[in-house]
PDB file of C-alpha atoms and ligand atoms in Angstrom:
ATOM      1  CA  UNK A   1       0.000   0.000   0.000  1.00 96.00           C
ATOM      2  CA  UNK A   2       2.656   2.463  -1.089  1.00 98.00           C
ATOM      3  CA  UNK A   3       0.045   5.074  -2.133  1.00 98.00           C
ATOM      4  CA  UNK A   4      -2.370   4.654   0.784  1.00 97.00           C
ATOM      5  CA  UNK A   5      -4.539   7.748   1.382  1.00 96.00           C
ATOM      6  CA  UNK A   6      -3.409   9.388  -1.860  1.00 98.00           C
ATOM      7  CA  UNK A   7      -5.461  10.404  -4.873  1.00 98.00           C
ATOM      8  CA  UNK A   8      -3.986  10.638  -8.357  1.00 98.00           C
ATOM      9  CA  UNK A   9      -5.064  12.010 -11.695  1.00 99.00           C
ATOM     10  CA  UNK A  10      -3.582  10.175 -14.672  1.00 99.00           C
ATOM     11  CA  UNK A  11      -4.051  11.629 -18.143  1.00 99.00           C
ATOM     12  CA  UNK A  12      -4.248   9.244 -21.081  1.00 98.00           C
ATOM     13  CA  UNK A  13      -5.283   6.546 -18.630  1.00 98.00           C
ATOM     14  CA  UNK A  14      -7.476   4.722 -21.140  1.00 98.00           C
ATOM     15  CA  UNK A  15      -4.748   2.615 -22.738  1.00 98.00           C
ATOM     16  CA  UNK A  16      -1.068   1.731 -22.566  1.00 98.00           C
ATOM     17  CA  UNK A  17       1.051   2.994 -19.705  1.00 98.00           C
ATOM     18  CA  UNK A  18      -1.724   5.173 -18.274  1.00 98.00           C
ATOM     19  CA  UNK A  19      -4.058   2.188 -17.877  1.00 98.00           C
ATOM     20  CA  UNK A  20      -1.316   0.078 -16.328  1.00 98.00           C
ATOM     21  CA  UNK A  21      -0.393   2.849 -13.882  1.00 98.00           C
ATOM     22  CA  UNK A  22      -4.052   3.339 -12.945  1.00 98.00           C
ATOM     23  CA  UNK A  23      -4.352  -0.311 -11.977  1.00 98.00           C
ATOM     24  CA  UNK A  24      -0.998  -0.428 -10.187  1.00 98.00           C
ATOM     25  CA  UNK A  25      -1.592   2.832  -8.291  1.00 98.00           C
ATOM     26  CA  UNK A  26      -5.026   1.561  -7.205  1.00 98.00           C
ATOM     27  CA  UNK A  27      -3.550  -1.751  -6.048  1.00 97.00           C
ATOM     28  CA  UNK A  28      -1.142   0.313  -3.954  1.00 98.00           C
ATOM     29  CA  UNK A  29      -4.002   2.166  -2.282  1.00 97.00           C
ATOM     30  CA  UNK A  30      -4.508   5.274  -4.433  1.00 98.00           C
ATOM     31  CA  UNK A  31      -7.832   6.588  -5.673  1.00 98.00           C
ATOM     32  CA  UNK A  32      -7.507   7.356  -9.358  1.00 98.00           C
ATOM     33  CA  UNK A  33      -9.033   9.940 -11.672  1.00 99.00           C
ATOM     34  CA  UNK A  34      -8.866   8.206 -15.042  1.00 99.00           C
ATOM     35  CA  UNK A  35      -8.750  10.982 -17.641  1.00 99.00           C
ATOM     36  CA  UNK A  36      -8.905  10.161 -21.336  1.00 98.00           C
ATOM     37  CA  UNK A  37     -10.562  11.416 -24.515  1.00 98.00           C
ATOM     38  CA  UNK A  38     -11.466   7.844 -25.453  1.00 98.00           C
ATOM     39  CA  UNK A  39     -14.589   7.090 -23.400  1.00 98.00           C
ATOM     40  CA  UNK A  40     -14.674   3.369 -24.102  1.00 98.00           C
ATOM     41  CA  UNK A  41     -11.018   2.866 -23.131  1.00 98.00           C
ATOM     42  CA  UNK A  42     -11.301   5.116 -20.077  1.00 98.00           C
ATOM     43  CA  UNK A  43     -14.416   3.380 -18.794  1.00 98.00           C
ATOM     44  CA  UNK A  44     -12.705   0.018 -19.244  1.00 98.00           C
ATOM     45  CA  UNK A  45      -9.699   1.221 -17.230  1.00 98.00           C
ATOM     46  CA  UNK A  46     -12.024   2.429 -14.475  1.00 98.00           C
ATOM     47  CA  UNK A  47     -13.671  -1.016 -14.430  1.00 98.00           C
ATOM     48  CA  UNK A  48     -10.265  -2.727 -14.228  1.00 98.00           C
ATOM     49  CA  UNK A  49      -9.315  -0.469 -11.317  1.00 97.00           C
ATOM     50  CA  UNK A  50     -12.526  -1.324  -9.477  1.00 97.00           C
ATOM     51  CA  UNK A  51     -11.999  -5.025 -10.266  1.00 95.00           C
ATOM     52  CA  UNK A  52      -8.570  -4.726  -8.651  1.00 89.00           C
ATOM     53  CA  UNK A  53     -10.303  -3.449  -5.508  1.00 90.00           C
ATOM     54  CA  UNK A  54      -9.533   0.227  -6.116  1.00 95.00           C
ATOM     55  CA  UNK A  55     -11.580   3.396  -6.567  1.00 98.00           C
ATOM     56  CA  UNK A  56     -11.700   5.140  -9.923  1.00 98.00           C
ATOM     57  CA  UNK A  57     -13.464   8.135 -11.388  1.00 98.00           C
ATOM     58  CA  UNK A  58     -13.488   8.277 -15.169  1.00 99.00           C
ATOM     59  CA  UNK A  59     -13.625  11.746 -16.695  1.00 99.00           C
ATOM     60  CA  UNK A  60     -13.725  12.069 -20.437  1.00 99.00           C
ATOM     61  CA  UNK A  61     -11.721  14.929 -21.862  1.00 98.00           C
ATOM     62  CA  UNK A  62      -8.946  16.171 -24.080  1.00 99.00           C
ATOM     63  CA  UNK A  63      -5.711  17.340 -22.425  1.00 99.00           C
ATOM     64  CA  UNK A  64      -5.356  20.074 -25.023  1.00 98.00           C
ATOM     65  CA  UNK A  65      -8.604  21.699 -23.797  1.00 98.00           C
ATOM     66  CA  UNK A  66      -7.981  23.723 -20.641  1.00 99.00           C
ATOM     67  CA  UNK A  67     -11.601  23.678 -19.433  1.00 99.00           C
ATOM     68  CA  UNK A  68     -11.768  19.886 -19.747  1.00 99.00           C
ATOM     69  CA  UNK A  69      -8.578  19.376 -17.744  1.00 99.00           C
ATOM     70  CA  UNK A  70      -9.819  21.788 -15.068  1.00 98.00           C
ATOM     71  CA  UNK A  71     -13.154  19.965 -14.862  1.00 98.00           C
ATOM     72  CA  UNK A  72     -11.360  16.638 -14.319  1.00 98.00           C
ATOM     73  CA  UNK A  73      -9.317  18.132 -11.487  1.00 98.00           C
ATOM     74  CA  UNK A  74     -12.363  19.748  -9.885  1.00 98.00           C
ATOM     75  CA  UNK A  75     -14.371  16.509 -10.139  1.00 98.00           C
ATOM     76  CA  UNK A  76     -11.464  14.525  -8.725  1.00 98.00           C
ATOM     77  CA  UNK A  77     -11.179  16.807  -5.710  1.00 99.00           C
ATOM     78  CA  UNK A  78     -14.952  16.741  -5.214  1.00 98.00           C
ATOM     79  CA  UNK A  79     -15.047  12.944  -5.344  1.00 98.00           C
ATOM     80  CA  UNK A  80     -11.844  12.038  -3.475  1.00 98.00           C
ATOM     81  CA  UNK A  81     -11.436  15.099  -1.213  1.00 98.00           C
ATOM     82  CA  UNK A  82      -7.958  16.041  -2.471  1.00 98.00           C
ATOM     83  CA  UNK A  83      -5.330  15.314  -5.117  1.00 98.00           C
ATOM     84  CA  UNK A  84      -1.728  14.340  -4.343  1.00 98.00           C
ATOM     85  CA  UNK A  85      -0.367  12.976  -7.631  1.00 99.00           C
ATOM     86  CA  UNK A  86      -0.473  14.541 -11.097  1.00 99.00           C
ATOM     87  CA  UNK A  87       0.659  12.042 -13.724  1.00 99.00           C
ATOM     88  CA  UNK A  88       0.914  13.781 -17.072  1.00 99.00           C
ATOM     89  CA  UNK A  89       0.976  10.742 -19.318  1.00 98.00           C
ATOM     90  CA  UNK A  90      -1.249  11.484 -22.343  1.00 98.00           C
ATOM     91  CA  UNK A  91       0.675  11.938 -25.554  1.00 98.00           C
ATOM     92  CA  UNK A  92       0.475  11.216 -29.256  1.00 98.00           C
ATOM     93  CA  UNK A  93       3.053   9.946 -31.738  1.00 96.00           C
ATOM     94  CA  UNK A  94       1.905  10.519 -35.298  1.00 95.00           C
ATOM     95  CA  UNK A  95       4.748   9.383 -37.532  1.00 93.00           C
ATOM     96  CA  UNK A  96       2.645   9.932 -40.659  1.00 94.00           C
ATOM     97  CA  UNK A  97       2.031  13.631 -39.933  1.00 95.00           C
ATOM     98  CA  UNK A  98       4.835  14.669 -37.586  1.00 97.00           C
ATOM     99  CA  UNK A  99       8.100  14.399 -39.464  1.00 96.00           C
ATOM    100  CA  UNK A 100      11.143  16.555 -40.071  1.00 97.00           C
ATOM    101  CA  UNK A 101      10.555  20.311 -39.791  1.00 97.00           C
ATOM    102  CA  UNK A 102      10.960  20.531 -43.564  1.00 97.00           C
ATOM    103  CA  UNK A 103       8.042  18.127 -44.133  1.00 97.00           C
ATOM    104  CA  UNK A 104       5.617  19.041 -41.327  1.00 97.00           C
ATOM    105  CA  UNK A 105       2.703  21.426 -41.764  1.00 98.00           C
ATOM    106  CA  UNK A 106       2.131  24.168 -39.221  1.00 98.00           C
ATOM    107  CA  UNK A 107      -1.245  22.632 -38.402  1.00 98.00           C
ATOM    108  CA  UNK A 108       0.251  19.219 -37.578  1.00 98.00           C
ATOM    109  CA  UNK A 109       3.090  20.811 -35.610  1.00 98.00           C
ATOM    110  CA  UNK A 110       0.548  22.728 -33.513  1.00 98.00           C
ATOM    111  CA  UNK A 111      -1.695  19.706 -32.959  1.00 98.00           C
ATOM    112  CA  UNK A 112       1.159  17.666 -31.506  1.00 98.00           C
ATOM    113  CA  UNK A 113       2.281  20.593 -29.330  1.00 98.00           C
ATOM    114  CA  UNK A 114      -1.278  21.139 -28.096  1.00 98.00           C
ATOM    115  CA  UNK A 115      -1.510  17.593 -26.761  1.00 98.00           C
ATOM    116  CA  UNK A 116       2.075  16.809 -25.763  1.00 98.00           C
ATOM    117  CA  UNK A 117       3.096  20.200 -24.356  1.00 98.00           C
ATOM    118  CA  UNK A 118      -0.013  22.251 -23.597  1.00 98.00           C
ATOM    119  CA  UNK A 119      -1.600  19.176 -21.963  1.00 99.00           C
ATOM    120  CA  UNK A 120       1.051  19.055 -19.203  1.00 99.00           C
ATOM    121  CA  UNK A 121       0.774  22.861 -18.891  1.00 99.00           C
ATOM    122  CA  UNK A 122      -2.975  22.683 -18.212  1.00 99.00           C
ATOM    123  CA  UNK A 123      -2.640  19.714 -15.861  1.00 99.00           C
ATOM    124  CA  UNK A 124       0.028  21.393 -13.743  1.00 99.00           C
ATOM    125  CA  UNK A 125      -1.589  24.834 -13.943  1.00 99.00           C
ATOM    126  CA  UNK A 126      -4.825  23.578 -12.426  1.00 99.00           C
ATOM    127  CA  UNK A 127      -3.395  20.654 -10.451  1.00 99.00           C
ATOM    128  CA  UNK A 128      -0.621  22.372  -8.496  1.00 99.00           C
ATOM    129  CA  UNK A 129      -3.009  24.565  -6.448  1.00 99.00           C
ATOM    130  CA  UNK A 130      -4.749  21.349  -5.340  1.00 99.00           C
ATOM    131  CA  UNK A 131      -1.431  19.715  -4.419  1.00 98.00           C
ATOM    132  CA  UNK A 132      -0.648  22.817  -2.347  1.00 98.00           C
ATOM    133  CA  UNK A 133      -3.994  22.523  -0.546  1.00 98.00           C
ATOM    134  CA  UNK A 134      -3.224  18.844   0.142  1.00 98.00           C
ATOM    135  CA  UNK A 135       0.074  19.812   1.779  1.00 98.00           C
ATOM    136  CA  UNK A 136       2.270  18.574  -1.057  1.00 98.00           C
ATOM    137  CA  UNK A 137       2.462  15.945  -3.737  1.00 98.00           C
ATOM    138  CA  UNK A 138       4.226  14.454  -6.723  1.00 99.00           C
ATOM    139  CA  UNK A 139       4.119  15.487 -10.368  1.00 99.00           C
ATOM    140  CA  UNK A 140       5.257  12.971 -12.964  1.00 99.00           C
ATOM    141  CA  UNK A 141       5.901  14.176 -16.495  1.00 99.00           C
ATOM    142  CA  UNK A 142       6.488  11.805 -19.393  1.00 98.00           C
ATOM    143  CA  UNK A 143       9.314  12.650 -21.740  1.00 98.00           C
ATOM    144  CA  UNK A 144      10.909  10.157 -24.108  1.00 98.00           C
ATOM    145  CA  UNK A 145      14.327   8.914 -25.081  1.00 98.00           C
ATOM    146  CA  UNK A 146      13.663  10.894 -28.259  1.00 96.00           C
ATOM    147  CA  UNK A 147      14.120  14.031 -26.116  1.00 96.00           C
ATOM    148  CA  UNK A 148      17.676  12.926 -25.379  1.00 97.00           C
ATOM    149  CA  UNK A 149      18.992  12.134 -28.843  1.00 93.00           C
ATOM    150  CA  UNK A 150      18.349  13.114 -32.426  1.00 86.00           C
ATOM    151  CA  UNK A 151      16.247  10.476 -34.160  1.00 83.00           C
ATOM    152  CA  UNK A 152      17.057   9.471 -37.726  1.00 82.00           C
ATOM    153  CA  UNK A 153      13.349   8.995 -38.398  1.00 90.00           C
ATOM    154  CA  UNK A 154      12.425  12.545 -37.429  1.00 95.00           C
ATOM    155  CA  UNK A 155       9.271  13.432 -35.503  1.00 96.00           C
ATOM    156  CA  UNK A 156      10.379  16.956 -34.703  1.00 97.00           C
ATOM    157  CA  UNK A 157       7.273  18.351 -33.037  1.00 98.00           C
ATOM    158  CA  UNK A 158       7.027  15.280 -30.761  1.00 98.00           C
ATOM    159  CA  UNK A 159      10.739  15.441 -29.949  1.00 98.00           C
ATOM    160  CA  UNK A 160      10.576  19.158 -29.091  1.00 98.00           C
ATOM    161  CA  UNK A 161       7.509  18.712 -26.883  1.00 98.00           C
ATOM    162  CA  UNK A 162       9.192  15.846 -25.035  1.00 98.00           C
ATOM    163  CA  UNK A 163      12.402  17.864 -24.677  1.00 98.00           C
ATOM    164  CA  UNK A 164      10.337  20.632 -23.100  1.00 98.00           C
ATOM    165  CA  UNK A 165       9.293  18.202 -20.340  1.00 98.00           C
ATOM    166  CA  UNK A 166      12.875  18.317 -19.037  1.00 98.00           C
ATOM    167  CA  UNK A 167      12.800  22.113 -18.700  1.00 98.00           C
ATOM    168  CA  UNK A 168       9.279  22.162 -17.270  1.00 98.00           C
ATOM    169  CA  UNK A 169      10.253  19.473 -14.762  1.00 98.00           C
ATOM    170  CA  UNK A 170      13.203  21.459 -13.453  1.00 98.00           C
ATOM    171  CA  UNK A 171      11.257  24.713 -13.324  1.00 99.00           C
ATOM    172  CA  UNK A 172       8.344  23.187 -11.394  1.00 99.00           C
ATOM    173  CA  UNK A 173      10.712  21.294  -9.081  1.00 99.00           C
ATOM    174  CA  UNK A 174      12.452  24.517  -8.065  1.00 98.00           C
ATOM    175  CA  UNK A 175       9.326  26.672  -7.841  1.00 98.00           C
ATOM    176  CA  UNK A 176       7.316  24.330  -5.656  1.00 99.00           C
ATOM    177  CA  UNK A 177       9.884  22.431  -3.570  1.00 98.00           C
ATOM    178  CA  UNK A 178       9.087  24.597  -0.547  1.00 98.00           C
ATOM    179  CA  UNK A 179       5.452  23.496  -0.876  1.00 98.00           C
ATOM    180  CA  UNK A 180       6.557  19.842  -0.624  1.00 98.00           C
ATOM    181  CA  UNK A 181       5.647  19.372  -4.281  1.00 99.00           C
ATOM    182  CA  UNK A 182       8.109  17.288  -6.264  1.00 99.00           C
ATOM    183  CA  UNK A 183       8.332  17.005 -10.032  1.00 99.00           C
ATOM    184  CA  UNK A 184      10.238  14.379 -11.991  1.00 99.00           C
ATOM    185  CA  UNK A 185      10.249  13.174 -15.572  1.00 98.00           C
ATOM    186  CA  UNK A 186      10.315   9.617 -16.900  1.00 99.00           C
ATOM    187  CA  UNK A 187      11.899   8.989 -20.293  1.00 98.00           C
ATOM    188  CA  UNK A 188      10.503   5.715 -21.638  1.00 98.00           C
ATOM    189  CA  UNK A 189      12.348   3.818 -24.321  1.00 98.00           C
ATOM    190  CA  UNK A 190      10.522   1.594 -26.840  1.00 97.00           C
ATOM    191  CA  UNK A 191       7.430   0.406 -25.018  1.00 98.00           C
ATOM    192  CA  UNK A 192       5.030  -2.037 -26.602  1.00 97.00           C
ATOM    193  CA  UNK A 193       1.743  -0.152 -26.244  1.00 97.00           C
ATOM    194  CA  UNK A 194      -1.121   0.803 -28.575  1.00 96.00           C
ATOM    195  CA  UNK A 195       0.827   4.017 -29.371  1.00 94.00           C
ATOM    196  CA  UNK A 196       3.605   2.021 -31.051  1.00 93.00           C
ATOM    197  CA  UNK A 197       1.366  -0.764 -32.391  1.00 93.00           C
ATOM    198  CA  UNK A 198       0.637   0.823 -35.791  1.00 93.00           C
ATOM    199  CA  UNK A 199       4.375   0.981 -36.489  1.00 92.00           C
ATOM    200  CA  UNK A 200       5.290  -2.521 -35.290  1.00 93.00           C
ATOM    201  CA  UNK A 201       5.026  -6.075 -36.545  1.00 96.00           C
ATOM    202  CA  UNK A 202       6.803  -9.214 -35.334  1.00 96.00           C
ATOM    203  CA  UNK A 203       9.873  -8.597 -37.501  1.00 97.00           C
ATOM    204  CA  UNK A 204      10.167  -4.961 -36.360  1.00 96.00           C
ATOM    205  CA  UNK A 205       9.719  -5.969 -32.722  1.00 97.00           C
ATOM    206  CA  UNK A 206      12.562  -8.473 -33.089  1.00 98.00           C
ATOM    207  CA  UNK A 207      14.797  -5.935 -34.820  1.00 98.00           C
ATOM    208  CA  UNK A 208      14.171  -3.285 -32.139  1.00 97.00           C
ATOM    209  CA  UNK A 209      14.651  -5.789 -29.307  1.00 98.00           C
ATOM    210  CA  UNK A 210      17.978  -6.701 -30.835  1.00 98.00           C
ATOM    211  CA  UNK A 211      19.100  -3.050 -30.581  1.00 97.00           C
ATOM    212  CA  UNK A 212      18.258  -2.883 -26.863  1.00 98.00           C
ATOM    213  CA  UNK A 213      20.904  -4.166 -24.416  1.00 98.00           C
ATOM    214  CA  UNK A 214      18.250  -5.996 -22.340  1.00 98.00           C
ATOM    215  CA  UNK A 215      16.993  -7.550 -25.626  1.00 98.00           C
ATOM    216  CA  UNK A 216      13.307  -6.863 -25.281  1.00 98.00           C
ATOM    217  CA  UNK A 217      10.888  -3.992 -25.745  1.00 98.00           C
ATOM    218  CA  UNK A 218       9.576  -2.400 -22.586  1.00 98.00           C
ATOM    219  CA  UNK A 219       6.116  -3.079 -21.213  1.00 98.00           C
ATOM    220  CA  UNK A 220       3.585  -0.635 -19.832  1.00 98.00           C
ATOM    221  CA  UNK A 221       4.298  -2.210 -16.432  1.00 98.00           C
ATOM    222  CA  UNK A 222       7.990  -1.298 -16.673  1.00 98.00           C
ATOM    223  CA  UNK A 223       7.000   2.366 -16.824  1.00 98.00           C
ATOM    224  CA  UNK A 224       4.149   2.102 -14.314  1.00 98.00           C
ATOM    225  CA  UNK A 225       6.637   0.655 -11.797  1.00 98.00           C
ATOM    226  CA  UNK A 226       8.914   3.676 -12.241  1.00 99.00           C
ATOM    227  CA  UNK A 227       5.927   6.016 -11.919  1.00 99.00           C
ATOM    228  CA  UNK A 228       4.815   4.252  -8.738  1.00 98.00           C
ATOM    229  CA  UNK A 229       8.199   4.925  -7.165  1.00 99.00           C
ATOM    230  CA  UNK A 230       8.050   8.612  -8.164  1.00 99.00           C
ATOM    231  CA  UNK A 231       4.455   8.917  -6.937  1.00 99.00           C
ATOM    232  CA  UNK A 232       5.230   7.343  -3.571  1.00 98.00           C
ATOM    233  CA  UNK A 233       7.004   8.843  -0.574  1.00 98.00           C
ATOM    234  CA  UNK A 234       9.926   6.473  -1.255  1.00 98.00           C
ATOM    235  CA  UNK A 235      11.197   9.128  -3.681  1.00 98.00           C
ATOM    236  CA  UNK A 236      10.618  11.985  -1.232  1.00 98.00           C
ATOM    237  CA  UNK A 237      14.131  13.426  -1.723  1.00 98.00           C
ATOM    238  CA  UNK A 238      13.963  13.229  -5.486  1.00 98.00           C
ATOM    239  CA  UNK A 239      12.838  16.224  -7.510  1.00 99.00           C
ATOM    240  CA  UNK A 240      13.866  17.852 -10.779  1.00 99.00           C
ATOM    241  CA  UNK A 241      15.248  14.497 -11.898  1.00 98.00           C
ATOM    242  CA  UNK A 242      15.084  12.476 -15.094  1.00 98.00           C
ATOM    243  CA  UNK A 243      14.552   8.733 -14.985  1.00 98.00           C
ATOM    244  CA  UNK A 244      15.481   6.836 -18.153  1.00 98.00           C
ATOM    245  CA  UNK A 245      13.629   3.520 -18.411  1.00 98.00           C
ATOM    246  CA  UNK A 246      14.738   1.999 -21.693  1.00 98.00           C
ATOM    247  CA  UNK A 247      16.453  -1.366 -21.251  1.00 98.00           C
ATOM    248  CA  UNK A 248      19.811   0.359 -21.556  1.00 98.00           C
ATOM    249  CA  UNK A 249      19.261   1.843 -25.032  1.00 98.00           C
ATOM    250  CA  UNK A 250      20.577   5.320 -24.200  1.00 97.00           C
ATOM    251  CA  UNK A 251      23.572   3.909 -22.377  1.00 97.00           C
ATOM    252  CA  UNK A 252      25.074   2.667 -25.626  1.00 94.00           C
TER     253      UNK A 252
HETATM  254  N1  LIG B   1       5.151   3.741 -26.223  1.00 54.61           N
HETATM  255  C1  LIG B   1       6.353   4.227 -26.318  1.00 54.61           C
HETATM  256  O1  LIG B   1       7.254   3.606 -26.903  1.00 54.61           O
HETATM  257  C2  LIG B   1       6.685   5.578 -25.729  1.00 54.61           C
HETATM  258  C3  LIG B   1       8.032   5.965 -25.678  1.00 54.61           C
HETATM  259  C4  LIG B   1       8.366   7.177 -25.102  1.00 54.61           C
HETATM  260  C5  LIG B   1       7.375   7.998 -24.584  1.00 54.61           C
HETATM  261  N2  LIG B   1       6.073   7.582 -24.652  1.00 54.61           N
HETATM  262  C6  LIG B   1       5.077   8.479 -24.071  1.00 54.61           C
HETATM  263  O2  LIG B   1       4.404   7.797 -23.027  1.00 54.61           O
HETATM  264  C7  LIG B   1       3.077   8.310 -22.888  1.00 54.61           C
HETATM  265  C8  LIG B   1       2.085   7.167 -22.907  1.00 54.61           C
HETATM  266  O3  LIG B   1       2.221   6.488 -24.130  1.00 54.61           O
HETATM  267  P1  LIG B   1       1.516   5.094 -24.467  1.00 54.61           P
HETATM  268  O4  LIG B   1       2.491   4.374 -25.309  1.00 54.61           O
HETATM  269  O5  LIG B   1       0.959   4.482 -23.247  1.00 54.61           O
HETATM  270  O6  LIG B   1       0.330   5.641 -25.413  1.00 54.61           O
HETATM  271  P2  LIG B   1      -1.044   4.940 -25.871  1.00 54.61           P
HETATM  272  O7  LIG B   1      -1.366   5.519 -27.202  1.00 54.61           O
HETATM  273  O8  LIG B   1      -0.928   3.467 -25.757  1.00 54.61           O
HETATM  274  O9  LIG B   1      -2.083   5.476 -24.807  1.00 54.61           O
HETATM  275  C9  LIG B   1      -2.273   6.870 -24.724  1.00 54.61           C
HETATM  276  C10 LIG B   1      -3.613   7.196 -24.137  1.00 54.61           C
HETATM  277  O10 LIG B   1      -3.720   8.632 -24.171  1.00 54.61           O
HETATM  278  C11 LIG B   1      -5.005   8.980 -24.673  1.00 54.61           C
HETATM  279  N3  LIG B   1      -4.934  10.302 -25.301  1.00 54.61           N
HETATM  280  C12 LIG B   1      -4.330  10.618 -26.474  1.00 54.61           C
HETATM  281  N4  LIG B   1      -4.515  11.909 -26.739  1.00 54.61           N
HETATM  282  C13 LIG B   1      -5.240  12.427 -25.718  1.00 54.61           C
HETATM  283  C14 LIG B   1      -5.750  13.700 -25.431  1.00 54.61           C
HETATM  284  N5  LIG B   1      -5.592  14.725 -26.277  1.00 54.61           N
HETATM  285  N6  LIG B   1      -6.451  13.886 -24.295  1.00 54.61           N
HETATM  286  C15 LIG B   1      -6.666  12.852 -23.441  1.00 54.61           C
HETATM  287  N7  LIG B   1      -6.219  11.605 -23.679  1.00 54.61           N
HETATM  288  C16 LIG B   1      -5.514  11.399 -24.789  1.00 54.61           C
HETATM  289  C17 LIG B   1      -5.359   7.894 -25.645  1.00 54.61           C
HETATM  290  O11 LIG B   1      -6.766   7.827 -25.850  1.00 54.61           O
HETATM  291  C18 LIG B   1      -4.790   6.654 -24.946  1.00 54.61           C
HETATM  292  O12 LIG B   1      -5.736   6.083 -24.066  1.00 54.61           O
HETATM  293  C19 LIG B   1       2.918   9.311 -24.015  1.00 54.61           C
HETATM  294  O13 LIG B   1       3.152  10.604 -23.523  1.00 54.61           O
HETATM  295  C20 LIG B   1       3.993   8.917 -25.004  1.00 54.61           C
HETATM  296  O14 LIG B   1       4.405   9.979 -25.815  1.00 54.61           O
HETATM  297  C21 LIG B   1       5.716   6.419 -25.215  1.00 54.61           C
END
């Protein structure tokens, strides 16, 4: 029960890492606001949380819409009494539309930024005052190994938005440390989730696994485990930090 008496909001909790974290956080005692634009997926996550013996509130919304993020936070506080964990997980990877700067339209650039960068802005803007009221808390941002290295297959808007998570993390960590609010960023490597599924087949999975020192793709649980540590008081002296969870890929 590493998150006993805590309430979390997880964006993009309908599928992938967000769903896995919702279930794991609930198993560890947290109440979870499951926020996702996909109602079917979000409702299913909420059911899985309840089936695991936890408490979930599903709120449908788009992280790029400020009013919808604020509503989710308000409803979470109303339902669970407080919020202690902001897990900014929702993100999109659109390899067909987000390419090199020389091939990306302004519209597609802006769409990716709206979800992957403005989403965390809205979540922290409206969530931090609630963390303050609760006496402190933990913010988890999701970057990517693509924020740490240039990718040959460019997705420049995605990469820039993920790179910005590093700066936002440090800024929030410094600003709110005195309020007992910590902020850290996780950089996942190649994780086998619905986000990557359109770009993978068995041969590609094998080829990618072969490039990773630990010789397998990551799972949603690999990232949820890291997030659990950052959400819990076990990481209480850790803020402004980057956690790379990638099977050793960036160490090469
Ligand atoms: N999978 C990877 O290999 C990988 C690697 C590095 C970083 N990441 C990052 O990890 C995070 C989670 O990725 P995942 O692989 O679990 O993704 P996923 O696509 O499997 O799940 C993402 C969830 O976010 C939701 N979502 C998408 N846009 C949204 C929006 N505008 N508002 C609300 N919800 C929205 C989707 O409906 C979905 O339920 C993302 O930020 C992603 O960029 C993923």
